[in-house]
Amino acid sequence: MPCEVKSCVFIHHLQAKTTASYTDSSDDETSPREKTQVNSKGSSDFCVKNIKQAEFGRREIEIAEQDMSALISLRKRAQGEKPLAGAKVVGCTHITAQTAVLIETLVALGAQCRWTACNIYSTQNEVAAALAESGVSVFAWKGESEDDFWWCIDRCVNVEGWQANMILDDGGDLTHWVYKKYPSVFKKVRGIVEESVTGVHRLYQLSKAGKLCVPAMNVNDSVTKQKFDNLYCCRESILDGLKRTTDVMFGGKQVVVCGYGEVGKGCCSALKALGAIVCVTEIDPICALQACMDGFKVVKLNEVVRQMDMVITCTGNKNVVTREHLDRMKNGCIVCNMGHSNTEIDVASLRTPELTWERVRSQVDHVIWPDGKRVILLAEGRLLNLSCSTVPSFVLSITATTQALALIELYNAPEGRYKQDVYLLPKKMGKSYLNQSLLQFQ
Amino acid sequence: MPCEVKSCVFIHHLQAKTTASYTDSSDDETSPREKTQVNSKGSSDFCVKNIKQAEFGRREIEIAEQDMSALISLRKRAQGEKPLAGAKVVGCTHITAQTAVLIETLVALGAQCRWTACNIYSTQNEVAAALAESGVSVFAWKGESEDDFWWCIDRCVNVEGWQANMILDDGGDLTHWVYKKYPSVFKKVRGIVEESVTGVHRLYQLSKAGKLCVPAMNVNDSVTKQKFDNLYCCRESILDGLKRTTDVMFGGKQVVVCGYGEVGKGCCSALKALGAIVCVTEIDPICALQACMDGFKVVKLNEVVRQMDMVITCTGNKNVVTREHLDRMKNGCIVCNMGHSNTEIDVASLRTPELTWERVRSQVDHVIWPDGKRVILLAEGRLLNLSCSTVPSFVLSITATTQALALIELYNAPEGRYKQDVYLLPKKMGKSYLNQSLLQFQ
Amino acid sequence: MPCEVKSCVFIHHLQAKTTASYTDSSDDETSPREKTQVNSKGSSDFCVKNIKQAEFGRREIEIAEQDMSALISLRKRAQGEKPLAGAKVVGCTHITAQTAVLIETLVALGAQCRWTACNIYSTQNEVAAALAESGVSVFAWKGESEDDFWWCIDRCVNVEGWQANMILDDGGDLTHWVYKKYPSVFKKVRGIVEESVTGVHRLYQLSKAGKLCVPAMNVNDSVTKQKFDNLYCCRESILDGLKRTTDVMFGGKQVVVCGYGEVGKGCCSALKALGAIVCVTEIDPICALQACMDGFKVVKLNEVVRQMDMVITCTGNKNVVTREHLDRMKNGCIVCNMGHSNTEIDVASLRTPELTWERVRSQVDHVIWPDGKRVILLAEGRLLNLSCSTVPSFVLSITATTQALALIELYNAPEGRYKQDVYLLPKKMGKSYLNQSLLQFQ
Amino acid sequence: MPCEVKSCVFIHHLQAKTTASYTDSSDDETSPREKTQVNSKGSSDFCVKNIKQAEFGRREIEIAEQDMSALISLRKRAQGEKPLAGAKVVGCTHITAQTAVLIETLVALGAQCRWTACNIYSTQNEVAAALAESGVSVFAWKGESEDDFWWCIDRCVNVEGWQANMILDDGGDLTHWVYKKYPSVFKKVRGIVEESVTGVHRLYQLSKAGKLCVPAMNVNDSVTKQKFDNLYCCRESILDGLKRTTDVMFGGKQVVVCGYGEVGKGCCSALKALGAIVCVTEIDPICALQACMDGFKVVKLNEVVRQMDMVITCTGNKNVVTREHLDRMKNGCIVCNMGHSNTEIDVASLRTPELTWERVRSQVDHVIWPDGKRVILLAEGRLLNLSCSTVPSFVLSITATTQALALIELYNAPEGRYKQDVYLLPKKMGKSYLNQSLLQFQ
């Protein structure tokens, strides 16, 4: 029943899979690694959940294209020239309708692409199928094991008769694997484009240690990524993620947001606008003063935790919410994480015999204390916006355009322009494409 | 195709019941009317989709109870007295986790209840199952035909050895049926409690025509319903409904909201807060001046429709968005209705041969013009907030408490206090229970 | 010292007329009652501070006209007809540039007017001069004694060869005086138009006691007045009044607003928008729930008063802020009143020997405790928006139009339409003029 | 006409000192340069308008101290040590209650200070008097001629027996004068602290040209200054400046803000919050996208200028509003500048014979077209927030603390730490004092 199938970005895949899984239930248990699948062109150089979902995935990609004007305008440019002709890109990112638009843009610009997922849960299976069907060698599915994860990366890199000359990474795992297993690949690689905090951090460490052997572009610290991915995106996804998982009413709820960086600013702004009573914890004095000026009381978590209806972390630090805090929360308190790491909430501390876990919905656990108190934990403390909400295509378009431009720049740069160091994309390059994005608002 | 129409109101339930649906797939096609089901107490005086879903439904009801403090406090009062002892309530409302909390509160207060759905799509099957399991005679399932609808009402009213003495209605269909088929029932009925605009309108007409034969309480025009159900509820559900169906980013989008009553005020406030650029159409000068003072430009629809990214109706009038408007919308424009009626958007005008309809997700149609332009129509012009979002339990709790109090008042009023007329609930009665609701914010 | 008490309502006028006052300083001490002044047409049937200020006043009136489109459009209608021809209006209102536009509109519509001030401090002397110069018999100046106040009213009413047939009152003092001293005047009076809460209250009392001898229009309870004068006007004047008196920064300040009616809603909305951290006290449960839904924590004053940077009253009740509260405020706390009465803050309790009062600016007193703590009291607890900010002409235009329409309706109503009772202006009449006001927003 | 030029920055002072000015009116016309004044300690090494105003000034300084906790906490540290002992600071800043708190803090930390004004209009005469009375050698008054301006600077620098070893400048005029007239002074100077864009620009030019002969600290580009002085300060002062000059109602007004940098962001946020309908012009694509995401339509000025009620410039560019734009504005349009330069509005183009200028209030001109249309020009196109509103002490405290810390750092730095270049204050130094400021919000 196709109507069962779609829905919304991450959550719906769970659903999306339902029917598919249904008709395919025979092989539901079978690992994609153990199946042989062939696309309509006869190729089997990919590994996805179910190539038959390609049509559904194609529709999702087309919907995403509508709100990704910057990428599309970049793609149009390719009709005249192929700035990535000859480029062999190995990529490791989330695999979603939006990244599919990026990958297919790279292909339109002349590149050959092999792709794998940077996260074991975030792959949209039908999108992976659509990419495989269109000829991209994709190795990814939702619910990979750790072994699967590295196997997929390996299949991307280690292929006879094809050698990558560009790397596009999100998190640094692909880069790490190449360094460890196939260092000789770097002889041909002209550059690495990296999007995440973690990945960029690793690159700077390599650079500092003198071990970075090709130029790298740091997309994470571009203004567009910082402002758009974090502030504006989280402003919407915090509401979306909370609503889809808990149906909570925001009006009148008491909320503490831990951390007032760009993510925290976005969360606070949205929750306040919908009538929540929001306070903030923050240790950096500049951010704390901004919180004050923006009308949020700056507090200590342990002073307020008892009264809160929701606790949201986005500090970037570890164990911001401890077991002690969790013990003091009131019945029905919702706890979730919007920060980069999955360790802001000490979820491990909740896995003790006296507490009962009850999975009430996908991504929603009730953790139950002996006295009956329930704390509602979302996504087991992983990123709420990745797990339980959608990321608007428009926002992703901005970052994806930056990634594509960085690839083009590194691939075409005359020798000597970039050394074995980490660079930011020259501002001018980005601005002209932002102007394209602006057209859609006029 | 009933499966196409299925609302994503309670999207999570689909998930929740995955396994259940699975095992029950064999009888998916069978009409509930053709099945015989028995609850664990041996009763079969109900008709629901699948009694086996009762456990899932119970969990949903328990979740809802957590945010419905006003009702729960009313229920506690019943431990000392039973103000509805002897009451035989026949009810016709949406059947959801939240109304289940109302129904079970009435039972706790001493009433016997028979219940049916006021809408053919809005029933949560697993909740209906849970009610049936707990002994309430429920006749309702998601996706009833019109014939099913009246059959269910009839089964509620027309039962041997039991005669209703109270009516709780939402929309007036139950009241209408009793008037038409079983007028003698009114000899025993002490009063009608009605929640909806339409139902209240019918009651006033009856009263004017001298045909109202029992006192009635108008819950729709209570302050709490007007403010909370409309303003605050829609402020959240407009965002939720749009996100779940389209994943659209609100920031920077140009939106026109037709109508600046309480619903329009809620929609405008939320969309503006998330960065949309909102303008308003409004013909009442007081509401129009309020829109101006609140910072929304008051426009004519035909002057702005070409530039809009979204068009939202909430005027209460018919054909506010005409085919001519739809013809002039830009590619990708989203059109939806938040108003009371389903006729604000002239959807019928779109069912012409030159336009292609493509169902891209549940509740989402792309209507495609010959030149390729797509207009994205949500819920086929029906109420977005009922079809595509959830209504927060807290808000429903306020209205449900008013309904319960109105029942208690009418049932216990000394003869002569209420005549054959339409009344509002005395303000004092409501306020003391609102104070209970406030406790949860302190 | 009257100069100490001088209101900063129209702070700019003080500046504007600096030179004028200067040259006139010789007669600064002389009471207007002891001077004989003549306008350029030879009339001396008025009593103002200084007729020579007429030119300054005219400029202020012209500035006000620019933002009062509803009144001006009413005035234009008079070019064809004179709906107030023959009307002899005695009026008692604040005398400001905006009321001058109302008075001159009445004159343009055919009325003869005699006018006096309803408040001993609020008269703009130069505007009174401009009215006197243009032929209106005005009796008013800033800083009247109580004796002056009643003398002025008497001069308006008690004049040979002229008898009022309409009364326009703001506060009921004029009506009271006529009842007490010249009851026979009511034989000719066709009606009373009253704007204030207090005045309307008196009229209802008269009506209840069977003593109201002419029809009266209650302008205070019109929708426009409630919404525009209170919500939208206070939203702006709370900021203006606080800034002009204290130059305080709003960002990050902790504020408690006592009362969440329309005035409180306006204050809270503005302060929150500028970054203050606002909480609310409220005893009505509906208003309290609205505060919650709007994102304001509902508190008890004595629980929070110690932490507050500002305390603002707008409950309509007496002694909301007691000496005990004042004793517990922190150093530098600002206290002011936006409510109807001047008794919300128990200012009298501060006039005790152990506290020192220091007048630091006009309308600003530091009340100093023995330990050096200073509480900053504004306008001695009188209405901040009348004393320390301006009221936008646009808002006043809406109310003034309602007053003019009420006069026209009462003056021209066929006998029998209105009895000796208190009425609201028929809604339809107001709406057509509101539409005029809307034009300026398009 | 000095009285015409008088700024309403500190409008209350005009009131406060009414009597004083009055009694001193005899010497009102005399230039301070021609008077000999002596403070109570017998010194006459200063030149202010009227030393007798010292008491009024002292009160203003004390009021300012209450909201400048960061500076006060820095001052307290001086009780133990004198980090500026031996420092001879020559300073050139606005002279207001707030800078007085800075100057007196430097004195408390051990410095000797000589001070002059960086703007011919912005001096608060009574504050200058208070500083002179307390022993600071101040040379400044409101309404200096250009010749006076340089004379004052010269008197600060060129004094027998005293030679500056530190420079604190705001605008670069003092630095320029020393370079031009007394280059040898730089032999002893340990560093320059500069606050303004313009001044910092000059320093970078000097540095680039190899002519900077001492280290300099750029305070302008510190995070605190950018965020607090611009965003948060302008958010409040735009409202304050418009209200005090025009009493305009913000609700429903159509406003275009030219430029969406920090200043524009602050203006837009405040105006939108009070119900204005705001659009933005912006040429930088990143800022333009931010405007979109924040809900402001990005437009071209010439497309919207005809409909606007207010036009506000804050681009930092020249002639943003041209005569052509002004010709097309509607009657009553308010035009003002919040940007750094005074040339954003082409005011010169309005000084033509066919246009009539009418000064209606201090800082407010009506420019009248032949057809009677009036454009309301504020502060003749100079900075509205400096001319027509107050700057909250809290904000100034943050910047002033940075200036003081920069002085301490440069004065005490071991040789070699700073070269002849322009530096930003090390982040760590600022943060500890920001933490002090935070205390007041808790």
PDB file of C-alpha atoms in Angstrom, chain A residues 53-220:
ATOM      1  CA  GLN A  53      11.801   1.690  -3.378  1.00  0.00           C
ATOM      2  CA  ALA A  54      13.559   3.866  -5.970  1.00  0.00           C
ATOM      3  CA  GLU A  55      10.382   5.408  -7.288  1.00  0.00           C
ATOM      4  CA  PHE A  56       9.284   6.595  -3.861  1.00  0.00           C
ATOM      5  CA  GLY A  57      12.713   8.015  -3.267  1.00  0.00           C
ATOM      6  CA  ARG A  58      12.667   9.855  -6.569  1.00  0.00           C
ATOM      7  CA  ARG A  59       9.475  11.624  -5.534  1.00  0.00           C
ATOM      8  CA  GLU A  60      11.037  12.717  -2.253  1.00  0.00           C
ATOM      9  CA  ILE A  61      14.062  14.050  -4.129  1.00  0.00           C
ATOM     10  CA  GLU A  62      11.828  16.031  -6.453  1.00  0.00           C
ATOM     11  CA  ILE A  63       9.974  17.573  -3.529  1.00  0.00           C
ATOM     12  CA  ALA A  64      13.279  18.547  -1.956  1.00  0.00           C
ATOM     13  CA  GLU A  65      14.490  20.157  -5.187  1.00  0.00           C
ATOM     14  CA  GLN A  66      11.689  22.693  -5.022  1.00  0.00           C
ATOM     15  CA  ASP A  67      13.164  24.434  -1.994  1.00  0.00           C
ATOM     16  CA  MET A  68      16.864  24.143  -2.948  1.00  0.00           C
ATOM     17  CA  SER A  69      17.216  26.961  -5.434  1.00  0.00           C
ATOM     18  CA  ALA A  70      20.888  27.670  -4.786  1.00  0.00           C
ATOM     19  CA  LEU A  71      21.928  24.124  -5.705  1.00  0.00           C
ATOM     20  CA  ILE A  72      19.646  24.046  -8.717  1.00  0.00           C
ATOM     21  CA  SER A  73      21.059  27.304 -10.036  1.00  0.00           C
ATOM     22  CA  LEU A  74      24.522  25.818  -9.625  1.00  0.00           C
ATOM     23  CA  ARG A  75      23.400  22.791 -11.578  1.00  0.00           C
ATOM     24  CA  LYS A  76      22.122  24.952 -14.397  1.00  0.00           C
ATOM     25  CA  ARG A  77      25.513  26.488 -14.784  1.00  0.00           C
ATOM     26  CA  ALA A  78      26.762  23.037 -15.628  1.00  0.00           C
ATOM     27  CA  GLN A  79      24.866  23.075 -18.851  1.00  0.00           C
ATOM     28  CA  GLY A  80      27.601  25.274 -20.284  1.00  0.00           C
ATOM     29  CA  GLU A  81      30.630  23.855 -18.549  1.00  0.00           C
ATOM     30  CA  LYS A  82      31.448  20.835 -16.431  1.00  0.00           C
ATOM     31  CA  PRO A  83      33.638  22.193 -13.640  1.00  0.00           C
ATOM     32  CA  LEU A  84      33.839  18.734 -12.094  1.00  0.00           C
ATOM     33  CA  ALA A  85      34.560  16.848 -15.298  1.00  0.00           C
ATOM     34  CA  GLY A  86      37.011  14.133 -14.364  1.00  0.00           C
ATOM     35  CA  ALA A  87      36.360  14.477 -10.663  1.00  0.00           C
ATOM     36  CA  LYS A  88      35.973  11.187  -8.830  1.00  0.00           C
ATOM     37  CA  VAL A  89      34.280  12.012  -5.557  1.00  0.00           C
ATOM     38  CA  VAL A  90      33.979   9.625  -2.673  1.00  0.00           C
ATOM     39  CA  GLY A  91      31.452  10.923  -0.184  1.00  0.00           C
ATOM     40  CA  CYS A  92      30.226  10.137   3.296  1.00  0.00           C
ATOM     41  CA  THR A  93      27.206  12.094   4.509  1.00  0.00           C
ATOM     42  CA  HIS A  94      23.678  11.604   5.789  1.00  0.00           C
ATOM     43  CA  ILE A  95      21.744  10.095   2.899  1.00  0.00           C
ATOM     44  CA  THR A  96      18.517  11.976   2.567  1.00  0.00           C
ATOM     45  CA  ALA A  97      16.458  13.610  -0.159  1.00  0.00           C
ATOM     46  CA  GLN A  98      18.470  16.766   0.292  1.00  0.00           C
ATOM     47  CA  THR A  99      21.917  15.243   0.088  1.00  0.00           C
ATOM     48  CA  ALA A 100      20.661  13.362  -2.954  1.00  0.00           C
ATOM     49  CA  VAL A 101      20.079  16.738  -4.601  1.00  0.00           C
ATOM     50  CA  LEU A 102      23.682  17.616  -3.770  1.00  0.00           C
ATOM     51  CA  ILE A 103      25.046  14.332  -5.131  1.00  0.00           C
ATOM     52  CA  GLU A 104      23.061  14.618  -8.311  1.00  0.00           C
ATOM     53  CA  THR A 105      24.255  18.193  -8.707  1.00  0.00           C
ATOM     54  CA  LEU A 106      27.862  16.985  -8.488  1.00  0.00           C
ATOM     55  CA  VAL A 107      27.060  14.410 -11.141  1.00  0.00           C
ATOM     56  CA  ALA A 108      25.462  17.091 -13.333  1.00  0.00           C
ATOM     57  CA  LEU A 109      28.653  19.122 -12.946  1.00  0.00           C
ATOM     58  CA  GLY A 110      30.666  16.206 -14.331  1.00  0.00           C
ATOM     59  CA  ALA A 111      31.709  14.206 -11.295  1.00  0.00           C
ATOM     60  CA  GLN A 112      31.590  10.464 -10.754  1.00  0.00           C
ATOM     61  CA  CYS A 113      30.359   9.710  -7.236  1.00  0.00           C
ATOM     62  CA  ARG A 114      30.567   6.817  -4.775  1.00  0.00           C
ATOM     63  CA  TRP A 115      28.700   7.422  -1.559  1.00  0.00           C
ATOM     64  CA  THR A 116      28.195   6.053   1.928  1.00  0.00           C
ATOM     65  CA  ALA A 117      26.358   7.109   5.064  1.00  0.00           C
ATOM     66  CA  CYS A 118      27.954   8.984   7.956  1.00  0.00           C
ATOM     67  CA  ASN A 119      25.359   7.770  10.444  1.00  0.00           C
ATOM     68  CA  ILE A 120      23.925   4.316  10.994  1.00  0.00           C
ATOM     69  CA  TYR A 121      20.352   5.532  11.517  1.00  0.00           C
ATOM     70  CA  SER A 122      19.842   8.540   9.280  1.00  0.00           C
ATOM     71  CA  THR A 123      19.670   6.948   5.818  1.00  0.00           C
ATOM     72  CA  GLN A 124      16.387   7.301   3.930  1.00  0.00           C
ATOM     73  CA  ASN A 125      16.271   3.865   2.340  1.00  0.00           C
ATOM     74  CA  GLU A 126      14.071   4.931  -0.568  1.00  0.00           C
ATOM     75  CA  VAL A 127      16.372   7.826  -1.392  1.00  0.00           C
ATOM     76  CA  ALA A 128      19.387   5.535  -1.347  1.00  0.00           C
ATOM     77  CA  ALA A 129      17.450   3.288  -3.722  1.00  0.00           C
ATOM     78  CA  ALA A 130      16.683   6.197  -6.033  1.00  0.00           C
ATOM     79  CA  LEU A 131      20.350   7.194  -6.126  1.00  0.00           C
ATOM     80  CA  ALA A 132      21.390   3.606  -6.848  1.00  0.00           C
ATOM     81  CA  GLU A 133      18.794   3.409  -9.588  1.00  0.00           C
ATOM     82  CA  SER A 134      20.125   6.599 -11.192  1.00  0.00           C
ATOM     83  CA  GLY A 135      23.642   5.165 -11.276  1.00  0.00           C
ATOM     84  CA  VAL A 136      25.335   6.453  -8.141  1.00  0.00           C
ATOM     85  CA  SER A 137      27.183   3.746  -6.259  1.00  0.00           C
ATOM     86  CA  VAL A 138      25.580   4.022  -2.848  1.00  0.00           C
ATOM     87  CA  PHE A 139      26.358   1.846   0.126  1.00  0.00           C
ATOM     88  CA  ALA A 140      23.978   2.687   2.955  1.00  0.00           C
ATOM     89  CA  TRP A 141      20.820   1.676   4.779  1.00  0.00           C
ATOM     90  CA  LYS A 142      18.989   2.631   7.903  1.00  0.00           C
ATOM     91  CA  GLY A 143      19.995   0.573  10.882  1.00  0.00           C
ATOM     92  CA  GLU A 144      23.510  -0.474   9.935  1.00  0.00           C
ATOM     93  CA  SER A 145      25.608  -2.232  12.521  1.00  0.00           C
ATOM     94  CA  GLU A 146      29.001  -0.750  13.304  1.00  0.00           C
ATOM     95  CA  ASP A 147      30.570  -3.463  11.202  1.00  0.00           C
ATOM     96  CA  ASP A 148      28.213  -2.605   8.332  1.00  0.00           C
ATOM     97  CA  PHE A 149      29.203   1.032   8.684  1.00  0.00           C
ATOM     98  CA  TRP A 150      32.895   0.435   8.042  1.00  0.00           C
ATOM     99  CA  TRP A 151      32.143  -2.190   5.426  1.00  0.00           C
ATOM    100  CA  CYS A 152      30.131   0.389   3.466  1.00  0.00           C
ATOM    101  CA  ILE A 153      32.917   2.949   3.677  1.00  0.00           C
ATOM    102  CA  ASP A 154      35.368   0.370   2.499  1.00  0.00           C
ATOM    103  CA  ARG A 155      33.203  -0.594  -0.448  1.00  0.00           C
ATOM    104  CA  CYS A 156      33.125   3.055  -1.480  1.00  0.00           C
ATOM    105  CA  VAL A 157      36.853   3.556  -1.423  1.00  0.00           C
ATOM    106  CA  ASN A 158      38.242   0.201  -2.286  1.00  0.00           C
ATOM    107  CA  VAL A 159      37.091  -0.516  -5.824  1.00  0.00           C
ATOM    108  CA  GLU A 160      39.031  -1.867  -8.661  1.00  0.00           C
ATOM    109  CA  GLY A 161      39.694   0.395 -11.608  1.00  0.00           C
ATOM    110  CA  TRP A 162      38.465   3.548  -9.912  1.00  0.00           C
ATOM    111  CA  GLN A 163      40.339   5.849  -7.631  1.00  0.00           C
ATOM    112  CA  ALA A 164      38.908   8.868  -5.856  1.00  0.00           C
ATOM    113  CA  ASN A 165      40.544  12.231  -6.429  1.00  0.00           C
ATOM    114  CA  MET A 166      38.213  14.233  -4.132  1.00  0.00           C
ATOM    115  CA  ILE A 167      36.790  13.458  -0.676  1.00  0.00           C
ATOM    116  CA  LEU A 168      33.579  14.959   0.718  1.00  0.00           C
ATOM    117  CA  ASP A 169      33.185  14.011   4.348  1.00  0.00           C
ATOM    118  CA  ASP A 170      30.836  14.721   7.240  1.00  0.00           C
ATOM    119  CA  GLY A 171      32.311  13.627  10.526  1.00  0.00           C
ATOM    120  CA  GLY A 172      35.745  12.547   9.391  1.00  0.00           C
ATOM    121  CA  ASP A 173      35.148   8.811   9.405  1.00  0.00           C
ATOM    122  CA  LEU A 174      35.755   8.393   5.694  1.00  0.00           C
ATOM    123  CA  THR A 175      38.906  10.495   5.869  1.00  0.00           C
ATOM    124  CA  HIS A 176      40.064   8.488   8.852  1.00  0.00           C
ATOM    125  CA  TRP A 177      39.503   5.204   7.003  1.00  0.00           C
ATOM    126  CA  VAL A 178      41.443   6.341   3.969  1.00  0.00           C
ATOM    127  CA  TYR A 179      44.308   7.526   6.181  1.00  0.00           C
ATOM    128  CA  LYS A 180      44.380   4.227   7.980  1.00  0.00           C
ATOM    129  CA  LYS A 181      43.777   1.736   5.197  1.00  0.00           C
ATOM    130  CA  TYR A 182      44.561   3.360   1.879  1.00  0.00           C
ATOM    131  CA  PRO A 183      47.041   6.176   2.496  1.00  0.00           C
ATOM    132  CA  SER A 184      48.253   5.877  -1.065  1.00  0.00           C
ATOM    133  CA  VAL A 185      44.892   7.207  -2.256  1.00  0.00           C
ATOM    134  CA  PHE A 186      46.036  10.648  -1.130  1.00  0.00           C
ATOM    135  CA  LYS A 187      48.572  10.727  -3.934  1.00  0.00           C
ATOM    136  CA  LYS A 188      45.731  11.426  -6.316  1.00  0.00           C
ATOM    137  CA  VAL A 189      43.329  13.311  -4.034  1.00  0.00           C
ATOM    138  CA  ARG A 190      43.249  17.053  -4.708  1.00  0.00           C
ATOM    139  CA  GLY A 191      41.387  17.924  -1.535  1.00  0.00           C
ATOM    140  CA  ILE A 192      38.992  17.128   1.268  1.00  0.00           C
ATOM    141  CA  VAL A 193      35.750  18.994   1.961  1.00  0.00           C
ATOM    142  CA  GLU A 194      34.565  18.500   5.521  1.00  0.00           C
ATOM    143  CA  GLU A 195      31.317  19.723   7.051  1.00  0.00           C
ATOM    144  CA  SER A 196      31.184  18.752  10.706  1.00  0.00           C
ATOM    145  CA  VAL A 197      32.714  20.173  13.863  1.00  0.00           C
ATOM    146  CA  THR A 198      34.254  16.846  14.717  1.00  0.00           C
ATOM    147  CA  GLY A 199      35.680  16.267  11.262  1.00  0.00           C
ATOM    148  CA  VAL A 200      37.133  19.752  11.077  1.00  0.00           C
ATOM    149  CA  HIS A 201      38.647  19.312  14.513  1.00  0.00           C
ATOM    150  CA  ARG A 202      40.424  16.146  13.318  1.00  0.00           C
ATOM    151  CA  LEU A 203      41.696  17.937  10.230  1.00  0.00           C
ATOM    152  CA  TYR A 204      43.190  20.753  12.298  1.00  0.00           C
ATOM    153  CA  GLN A 205      44.864  18.140  14.511  1.00  0.00           C
ATOM    154  CA  LEU A 206      46.316  16.442  11.449  1.00  0.00           C
ATOM    155  CA  SER A 207      47.463  19.786  10.115  1.00  0.00           C
ATOM    156  CA  LYS A 208      49.054  20.717  13.431  1.00  0.00           C
ATOM    157  CA  ALA A 209      50.818  17.379  13.557  1.00  0.00           C
ATOM    158  CA  GLY A 210      52.078  17.962  10.014  1.00  0.00           C
ATOM    159  CA  LYS A 211      50.200  14.914   8.812  1.00  0.00           C
ATOM    160  CA  LEU A 212      47.618  16.525   6.584  1.00  0.00           C
ATOM    161  CA  CYS A 213      48.732  15.553   3.099  1.00  0.00           C
ATOM    162  CA  VAL A 214      46.184  17.427   0.975  1.00  0.00           C
ATOM    163  CA  PRO A 215      44.366  20.776   1.225  1.00  0.00           C
ATOM    164  CA  ALA A 216      41.067  20.724   3.086  1.00  0.00           C
ATOM    165  CA  MET A 217      38.076  23.050   3.123  1.00  0.00           C
ATOM    166  CA  ASN A 218      36.314  23.651   6.430  1.00  0.00           C
ATOM    167  CA  VAL A 219      32.671  24.108   5.543  1.00  0.00           C
ATOM    168  CA  ASN A 220      31.511  23.922   9.131  1.00  0.00           C
TER     169      ASN A 220
END
